[in-house]
């Protein structure tokens, strides 16, 4: 299990999120950057699991989401990001925690499209054991202007908010505000864990560079088995759109 101190565990439990600096080394970040570009350019074909979270009907993607990249590229499961984030998730929530799914989310340059306020649990079926955490790993620098994450502390301890879907089968959204939330800027290789009920969002990307993130999600193995029994595997058939590619 990943070594976390009592203060970190308490902060995650009480505030609903936790920043971990330098989860990945510069060399590891470079590896994931190359893999990420292969997915975005469709040299690794994940088109079945790819969509535009913005809900835009345009010809190019604004917020590219690729679900379950490790299903397409299984070697990712044994690489540092998945292994380290699993260790931290177990340290935060218990030894019965396992990987549920992973995904890539990229905000293309100059798209200025927010990811609306939401709670991840709004996407999931209701389960008796609600322990869940997502690990959001920055592959590029993440800051206000390109769409870093904002979290509302202690929101996970309140009832789930009403959510509605944005247009054209886009992301879910609910009410939230930056005024009572925390902006989490990250350098490449650093990450933030947040609970399933933690309210969060990100601004649009107004810069000339991509804002790439790789996310792993964890919950108790028994709850993952329950999901699968009910037909939930976090995949879906999707329609691919054009995408501006990162510049090397």
Short mmCIF file of the C-alpha atoms (twelve columns), coordinates in Angstrom:
data_MODEL
# 
_entry.id   MODEL 
# 
loop_
_atom_site.group_PDB 
_atom_site.id 
_atom_site.type_symbol 
_atom_site.label_atom_id 
_atom_site.label_alt_id 
_atom_site.label_comp_id 
_atom_site.label_asym_id 
_atom_site.label_seq_id 
_atom_site.Cartn_x 
_atom_site.Cartn_y 
_atom_site.Cartn_z 
_atom_site.pdbx_PDB_model_num 
ATOM 1   C CA . UNK A 1   0.000   0.000  0.000   1 
ATOM 2   C CA . UNK A 2   1.144   3.553  -0.732  1 
ATOM 3   C CA . UNK A 3   2.436   5.348  2.390   1 
ATOM 4   C CA . UNK A 4   0.018   8.081  3.455   1 
ATOM 5   C CA . UNK A 5   0.048   9.810  6.816   1 
ATOM 6   C CA . UNK A 6   -2.933  10.261 9.116   1 
ATOM 7   C CA . UNK A 7   -3.287  13.910 8.137   1 
ATOM 8   C CA . UNK A 8   -3.706  13.040 4.448   1 
ATOM 9   C CA . UNK A 9   -6.270  10.325 5.134   1 
ATOM 10  C CA . UNK A 10  -8.243  12.618 7.436   1 
ATOM 11  C CA . UNK A 11  -8.196  15.438 4.889   1 
ATOM 12  C CA . UNK A 12  -9.544  13.117 2.168   1 
ATOM 13  C CA . UNK A 13  -12.279 11.817 4.461   1 
ATOM 14  C CA . UNK A 14  -13.346 15.265 5.664   1 
ATOM 15  C CA . UNK A 15  -12.762 17.515 2.643   1 
ATOM 16  C CA . UNK A 16  -13.499 14.997 -0.138  1 
ATOM 17  C CA . UNK A 17  -10.302 15.437 -2.133  1 
ATOM 18  C CA . UNK A 18  -6.523  15.090 -1.712  1 
ATOM 19  C CA . UNK A 19  -3.596  16.378 -3.785  1 
ATOM 20  C CA . UNK A 20  -0.598  14.074 -4.292  1 
ATOM 21  C CA . UNK A 21  2.453   15.777 -5.762  1 
ATOM 22  C CA . UNK A 22  4.771   14.014 -8.218  1 
ATOM 23  C CA . UNK A 23  2.965   10.701 -8.492  1 
ATOM 24  C CA . UNK A 24  4.909   10.185 -11.738 1 
ATOM 25  C CA . UNK A 25  8.520   10.921 -12.613 1 
ATOM 26  C CA . UNK A 26  9.361   13.087 -15.659 1 
ATOM 27  C CA . UNK A 27  10.282  9.944  -17.605 1 
ATOM 28  C CA . UNK A 28  6.952   8.346  -16.714 1 
ATOM 29  C CA . UNK A 29  5.090   11.489 -17.748 1 
ATOM 30  C CA . UNK A 30  6.882   11.362 -21.114 1 
ATOM 31  C CA . UNK A 31  5.748   7.755  -21.591 1 
ATOM 32  C CA . UNK A 32  2.115   8.604  -20.878 1 
ATOM 33  C CA . UNK A 33  2.301   11.679 -23.085 1 
ATOM 34  C CA . UNK A 34  3.334   9.516  -26.037 1 
ATOM 35  C CA . UNK A 35  0.624   6.945  -25.304 1 
ATOM 36  C CA . UNK A 36  -1.964  9.691  -24.953 1 
ATOM 37  C CA . UNK A 37  -1.068  11.177 -28.346 1 
ATOM 38  C CA . UNK A 38  -1.424  7.734  -29.910 1 
ATOM 39  C CA . UNK A 39  -4.968  7.541  -28.570 1 
ATOM 40  C CA . UNK A 40  -5.903  11.057 -29.674 1 
ATOM 41  C CA . UNK A 41  -4.533  10.453 -33.169 1 
ATOM 42  C CA . UNK A 42  -6.383  7.126  -33.255 1 
ATOM 43  C CA . UNK A 43  -3.168  5.208  -33.933 1 
ATOM 44  C CA . UNK A 44  -4.435  3.206  -30.983 1 
ATOM 45  C CA . UNK A 45  -8.016  2.654  -32.091 1 
ATOM 46  C CA . UNK A 46  -10.377 3.416  -29.217 1 
ATOM 47  C CA . UNK A 47  -13.109 4.968  -31.348 1 
ATOM 48  C CA . UNK A 48  -15.792 2.717  -29.799 1 
ATOM 49  C CA . UNK A 49  -15.130 4.305  -26.414 1 
ATOM 50  C CA . UNK A 50  -14.571 7.889  -27.575 1 
ATOM 51  C CA . UNK A 51  -16.945 10.853 -27.322 1 
ATOM 52  C CA . UNK A 52  -17.094 14.622 -26.898 1 
ATOM 53  C CA . UNK A 53  -18.117 15.531 -23.351 1 
ATOM 54  C CA . UNK A 54  -19.066 19.022 -24.505 1 
ATOM 55  C CA . UNK A 55  -22.105 17.628 -26.316 1 
ATOM 56  C CA . UNK A 56  -21.150 19.756 -29.311 1 
ATOM 57  C CA . UNK A 57  -22.630 18.891 -32.702 1 
ATOM 58  C CA . UNK A 58  -19.589 20.371 -34.448 1 
ATOM 59  C CA . UNK A 59  -17.100 18.438 -36.547 1 
ATOM 60  C CA . UNK A 60  -14.222 18.691 -34.060 1 
ATOM 61  C CA . UNK A 61  -14.006 17.554 -30.453 1 
ATOM 62  C CA . UNK A 62  -13.794 20.106 -27.672 1 
ATOM 63  C CA . UNK A 63  -13.516 17.787 -24.665 1 
ATOM 64  C CA . UNK A 64  -12.362 14.376 -25.804 1 
ATOM 65  C CA . UNK A 65  -13.288 11.514 -23.485 1 
ATOM 66  C CA . UNK A 66  -11.918 8.029  -24.131 1 
ATOM 67  C CA . UNK A 67  -13.260 5.432  -21.734 1 
ATOM 68  C CA . UNK A 68  -11.385 2.304  -20.608 1 
ATOM 69  C CA . UNK A 69  -8.075  2.876  -22.443 1 
ATOM 70  C CA . UNK A 70  -6.625  -0.102 -20.571 1 
ATOM 71  C CA . UNK A 71  -9.197  -2.333 -22.260 1 
ATOM 72  C CA . UNK A 72  -7.653  -1.311 -25.578 1 
ATOM 73  C CA . UNK A 73  -4.062  -1.247 -24.295 1 
ATOM 74  C CA . UNK A 74  -3.940  -3.793 -21.420 1 
ATOM 75  C CA . UNK A 75  -0.261  -3.169 -20.631 1 
ATOM 76  C CA . UNK A 76  -1.335  0.120  -19.021 1 
ATOM 77  C CA . UNK A 77  -2.629  -1.879 -16.048 1 
ATOM 78  C CA . UNK A 78  0.909   -2.861 -15.060 1 
ATOM 79  C CA . UNK A 79  2.426   0.584  -15.597 1 
ATOM 80  C CA . UNK A 80  3.252   3.049  -12.786 1 
ATOM 81  C CA . UNK A 81  0.155   5.259  -12.953 1 
ATOM 82  C CA . UNK A 82  -2.335  2.439  -12.465 1 
ATOM 83  C CA . UNK A 83  -0.215  0.662  -9.863  1 
ATOM 84  C CA . UNK A 84  0.601   3.773  -7.821  1 
ATOM 85  C CA . UNK A 85  -2.920  5.176  -7.892  1 
ATOM 86  C CA . UNK A 86  -4.320  1.787  -6.833  1 
ATOM 87  C CA . UNK A 87  -1.933  1.742  -3.886  1 
ATOM 88  C CA . UNK A 88  -3.073  5.188  -2.782  1 
ATOM 89  C CA . UNK A 89  -6.746  4.280  -3.245  1 
ATOM 90  C CA . UNK A 90  -6.269  1.238  -0.992  1 
ATOM 91  C CA . UNK A 91  -4.490  3.363  1.593   1 
ATOM 92  C CA . UNK A 92  -7.388  5.827  1.555   1 
ATOM 93  C CA . UNK A 93  -10.319 3.414  1.488   1 
ATOM 94  C CA . UNK A 94  -9.207  -0.137 2.370   1 
ATOM 95  C CA . UNK A 95  -7.613  -3.343 1.070   1 
ATOM 96  C CA . UNK A 96  -10.783 -4.426 -0.754  1 
ATOM 97  C CA . UNK A 97  -10.473 -1.530 -3.233  1 
ATOM 98  C CA . UNK A 98  -9.869  -2.335 -6.913  1 
ATOM 99  C CA . UNK A 99  -9.762  -0.556 -10.261 1 
ATOM 100 C CA . UNK A 100 -13.248 -0.057 -11.678 1 
ATOM 101 C CA . UNK A 101 -12.380 1.834  -14.871 1 
ATOM 102 C CA . UNK A 102 -10.005 4.367  -16.376 1 
ATOM 103 C CA . UNK A 103 -10.394 7.150  -18.919 1 
ATOM 104 C CA . UNK A 104 -8.647  9.932  -20.812 1 
ATOM 105 C CA . UNK A 105 -10.061 13.471 -20.885 1 
ATOM 106 C CA . UNK A 106 -8.456  16.120 -23.082 1 
ATOM 107 C CA . UNK A 107 -9.436  19.761 -23.515 1 
ATOM 108 C CA . UNK A 108 -8.345  20.921 -26.957 1 
ATOM 109 C CA . UNK A 109 -6.685  24.340 -27.469 1 
ATOM 110 C CA . UNK A 110 -8.834  27.485 -27.679 1 
ATOM 111 C CA . UNK A 111 -12.071 25.541 -27.139 1 
ATOM 112 C CA . UNK A 112 -13.122 27.542 -24.054 1 
ATOM 113 C CA . UNK A 113 -15.648 24.865 -23.049 1 
ATOM 114 C CA . UNK A 114 -16.286 24.205 -19.383 1 
ATOM 115 C CA . UNK A 115 -16.821 20.800 -17.845 1 
ATOM 116 C CA . UNK A 116 -19.946 21.619 -15.829 1 
ATOM 117 C CA . UNK A 117 -20.326 21.223 -12.098 1 
ATOM 118 C CA . UNK A 118 -21.184 17.626 -11.274 1 
ATOM 119 C CA . UNK A 119 -20.684 14.733 -8.880  1 
ATOM 120 C CA . UNK A 120 -19.334 11.509 -10.371 1 
ATOM 121 C CA . UNK A 121 -21.831 9.469  -8.373  1 
ATOM 122 C CA . UNK A 122 -24.602 10.977 -10.508 1 
ATOM 123 C CA . UNK A 123 -23.325 8.826  -13.399 1 
ATOM 124 C CA . UNK A 124 -23.396 5.584  -11.418 1 
ATOM 125 C CA . UNK A 125 -26.007 3.140  -10.238 1 
ATOM 126 C CA . UNK A 126 -26.834 3.266  -6.537  1 
ATOM 127 C CA . UNK A 127 -24.802 0.771  -4.512  1 
ATOM 128 C CA . UNK A 128 -24.932 -0.253 -0.854  1 
ATOM 129 C CA . UNK A 129 -21.216 0.472  -0.350  1 
ATOM 130 C CA . UNK A 130 -20.618 3.968  -1.709  1 
ATOM 131 C CA . UNK A 131 -16.864 4.142  -1.227  1 
ATOM 132 C CA . UNK A 132 -15.347 5.415  -4.477  1 
ATOM 133 C CA . UNK A 133 -12.481 7.630  -5.549  1 
ATOM 134 C CA . UNK A 134 -11.139 8.987  -8.802  1 
ATOM 135 C CA . UNK A 135 -7.483  9.843  -9.353  1 
ATOM 136 C CA . UNK A 136 -7.065  12.744 -11.819 1 
ATOM 137 C CA . UNK A 137 -3.467  12.778 -13.117 1 
ATOM 138 C CA . UNK A 138 -2.145  15.785 -15.027 1 
ATOM 139 C CA . UNK A 139 -0.189  14.859 -18.154 1 
ATOM 140 C CA . UNK A 140 0.186   18.537 -19.099 1 
ATOM 141 C CA . UNK A 141 0.411   21.482 -16.696 1 
ATOM 142 C CA . UNK A 142 -3.112  22.097 -15.371 1 
ATOM 143 C CA . UNK A 143 -4.029  25.647 -14.360 1 
ATOM 144 C CA . UNK A 144 -7.039  27.951 -14.367 1 
ATOM 145 C CA . UNK A 145 -6.702  29.115 -17.957 1 
ATOM 146 C CA . UNK A 146 -6.580  25.629 -19.505 1 
ATOM 147 C CA . UNK A 147 -9.099  23.868 -17.283 1 
ATOM 148 C CA . UNK A 148 -7.650  22.570 -14.015 1 
ATOM 149 C CA . UNK A 149 -10.053 21.069 -11.504 1 
ATOM 150 C CA . UNK A 150 -12.097 22.961 -8.910  1 
ATOM 151 C CA . UNK A 151 -13.512 21.117 -5.868  1 
ATOM 152 C CA . UNK A 152 -16.163 22.087 -3.335  1 
ATOM 153 C CA . UNK A 153 -14.857 20.944 0.074   1 
ATOM 154 C CA . UNK A 154 -17.135 18.715 2.170   1 
ATOM 155 C CA . UNK A 155 -19.732 18.454 -0.632  1 
ATOM 156 C CA . UNK A 156 -19.380 14.651 -0.572  1 
ATOM 157 C CA . UNK A 157 -20.945 14.598 2.886   1 
ATOM 158 C CA . UNK A 158 -24.210 16.116 1.581   1 
ATOM 159 C CA . UNK A 159 -27.001 14.369 -0.378  1 
ATOM 160 C CA . UNK A 160 -26.415 13.974 -4.103  1 
ATOM 161 C CA . UNK A 161 -27.555 17.077 -5.994  1 
ATOM 162 C CA . UNK A 162 -30.099 16.988 -8.862  1 
ATOM 163 C CA . UNK A 163 -28.338 16.613 -12.218 1 
ATOM 164 C CA . UNK A 164 -29.463 17.188 -15.806 1 
ATOM 165 C CA . UNK A 165 -27.748 16.268 -19.056 1 
ATOM 166 C CA . UNK A 166 -26.242 18.920 -21.303 1 
ATOM 167 C CA . UNK A 167 -27.281 18.997 -24.963 1 
ATOM 168 C CA . UNK A 168 -26.587 16.208 -27.464 1 
ATOM 169 C CA . UNK A 169 -25.833 13.598 -24.783 1 
ATOM 170 C CA . UNK A 170 -23.101 15.706 -23.221 1 
ATOM 171 C CA . UNK A 171 -21.906 15.724 -19.615 1 
ATOM 172 C CA . UNK A 172 -24.224 15.821 -16.614 1 
ATOM 173 C CA . UNK A 173 -24.455 19.105 -14.720 1 
ATOM 174 C CA . UNK A 174 -25.746 20.499 -11.458 1 
ATOM 175 C CA . UNK A 175 -25.471 23.715 -9.470  1 
ATOM 176 C CA . UNK A 176 -22.044 24.753 -8.177  1 
ATOM 177 C CA . UNK A 177 -19.851 27.816 -7.688  1 
ATOM 178 C CA . UNK A 178 -16.185 28.758 -7.665  1 
ATOM 179 C CA . UNK A 179 -16.930 31.080 -4.760  1 
ATOM 180 C CA . UNK A 180 -17.007 28.261 -2.202  1 
ATOM 181 C CA . UNK A 181 -14.595 25.950 -4.039  1 
ATOM 182 C CA . UNK A 182 -10.857 25.325 -4.294  1 
ATOM 183 C CA . UNK A 183 -8.802  25.588 -7.474  1 
ATOM 184 C CA . UNK A 184 -6.244  22.760 -7.782  1 
ATOM 185 C CA . UNK A 185 -3.427  23.588 -10.197 1 
ATOM 186 C CA . UNK A 186 -1.058  20.690 -10.944 1 
ATOM 187 C CA . UNK A 187 2.253   20.182 -12.664 1 
ATOM 188 C CA . UNK A 188 2.617   17.156 -14.979 1 
ATOM 189 C CA . UNK A 189 2.758   13.907 -13.022 1 
ATOM 190 C CA . UNK A 190 0.930   15.240 -9.974  1 
ATOM 191 C CA . UNK A 191 -2.631  14.207 -9.192  1 
ATOM 192 C CA . UNK A 192 -5.708  14.794 -7.095  1 
ATOM 193 C CA . UNK A 193 -7.981  12.125 -5.623  1 
ATOM 194 C CA . UNK A 194 -11.637 12.953 -5.069  1 
ATOM 195 C CA . UNK A 195 -14.590 11.046 -3.702  1 
ATOM 196 C CA . UNK A 196 -17.589 10.014 -5.775  1 
ATOM 197 C CA . UNK A 197 -19.814 12.603 -4.144  1 
ATOM 198 C CA . UNK A 198 -17.353 15.507 -4.319  1 
ATOM 199 C CA . UNK A 199 -18.700 18.403 -6.389  1 
ATOM 200 C CA . UNK A 200 -16.227 19.544 -9.057  1 
ATOM 201 C CA . UNK A 201 -15.847 21.269 -12.422 1 
ATOM 202 C CA . UNK A 202 -13.255 22.865 -14.691 1 
ATOM 203 C CA . UNK A 203 -13.101 25.994 -16.798 1 
ATOM 204 C CA . UNK A 204 -12.581 25.852 -20.549 1 
ATOM 205 C CA . UNK A 205 -9.176  25.771 -22.210 1 
ATOM 206 C CA . UNK A 206 -8.353  29.246 -23.534 1 
ATOM 207 C CA . UNK A 207 -4.682  28.456 -24.246 1 
ATOM 208 C CA . UNK A 208 -2.784  27.226 -27.307 1 
ATOM 209 C CA . UNK A 209 -1.881  23.901 -25.676 1 
ATOM 210 C CA . UNK A 210 -3.840  20.755 -24.847 1 
ATOM 211 C CA . UNK A 211 -4.881  19.931 -21.290 1 
ATOM 212 C CA . UNK A 212 -4.590  16.176 -21.013 1 
ATOM 213 C CA . UNK A 213 -5.555  14.150 -17.949 1 
ATOM 214 C CA . UNK A 214 -5.609  10.410 -17.268 1 
ATOM 215 C CA . UNK A 215 -8.144  9.261  -14.678 1 
ATOM 216 C CA . UNK A 216 -8.369  6.003  -12.739 1 
ATOM 217 C CA . UNK A 217 -11.457 5.158  -10.692 1 
ATOM 218 C CA . UNK A 218 -11.640 2.818  -7.713  1 
ATOM 219 C CA . UNK A 219 -14.311 1.183  -5.543  1 
ATOM 220 C CA . UNK A 220 -14.727 -2.037 -3.510  1 
ATOM 221 C CA . UNK A 221 -14.252 -5.199 -5.573  1 
ATOM 222 C CA . UNK A 222 -17.657 -6.464 -4.425  1 
ATOM 223 C CA . UNK A 223 -19.333 -3.317 -5.768  1 
ATOM 224 C CA . UNK A 224 -17.533 -3.677 -9.094  1 
ATOM 225 C CA . UNK A 225 -18.856 -7.231 -9.317  1 
ATOM 226 C CA . UNK A 226 -22.359 -5.904 -8.557  1 
ATOM 227 C CA . UNK A 227 -22.027 -3.325 -11.327 1 
ATOM 228 C CA . UNK A 228 -21.010 -5.968 -13.838 1 
ATOM 229 C CA . UNK A 229 -23.926 -8.192 -12.812 1 
ATOM 230 C CA . UNK A 230 -26.197 -5.257 -13.612 1 
ATOM 231 C CA . UNK A 231 -24.516 -4.698 -16.990 1 
ATOM 232 C CA . UNK A 232 -22.455 -1.639 -16.042 1 
ATOM 233 C CA . UNK A 233 -18.902 -1.649 -17.406 1 
ATOM 234 C CA . UNK A 234 -18.447 2.089  -18.186 1 
ATOM 235 C CA . UNK A 235 -18.138 1.536  -21.919 1 
ATOM 236 C CA . UNK A 236 -20.380 2.432  -24.836 1 
ATOM 237 C CA . UNK A 237 -20.411 2.722  -28.580 1 
ATOM 238 C CA . UNK A 238 -19.410 6.246  -29.597 1 
ATOM 239 C CA . UNK A 239 -19.016 8.362  -32.707 1 
ATOM 240 C CA . UNK A 240 -15.562 9.789  -33.319 1 
ATOM 241 C CA . UNK A 241 -15.062 13.400 -34.458 1 
ATOM 242 C CA . UNK A 242 -12.047 15.260 -35.774 1 
ATOM 243 C CA . UNK A 243 -9.509  16.259 -33.141 1 
ATOM 244 C CA . UNK A 244 -6.694  18.810 -33.065 1 
ATOM 245 C CA . UNK A 245 -3.556  16.879 -32.142 1 
ATOM 246 C CA . UNK A 246 -0.856  17.837 -29.636 1 
ATOM 247 C CA . UNK A 247 2.281   19.376 -31.111 1 
ATOM 248 C CA . UNK A 248 5.521   17.624 -30.236 1 
# 
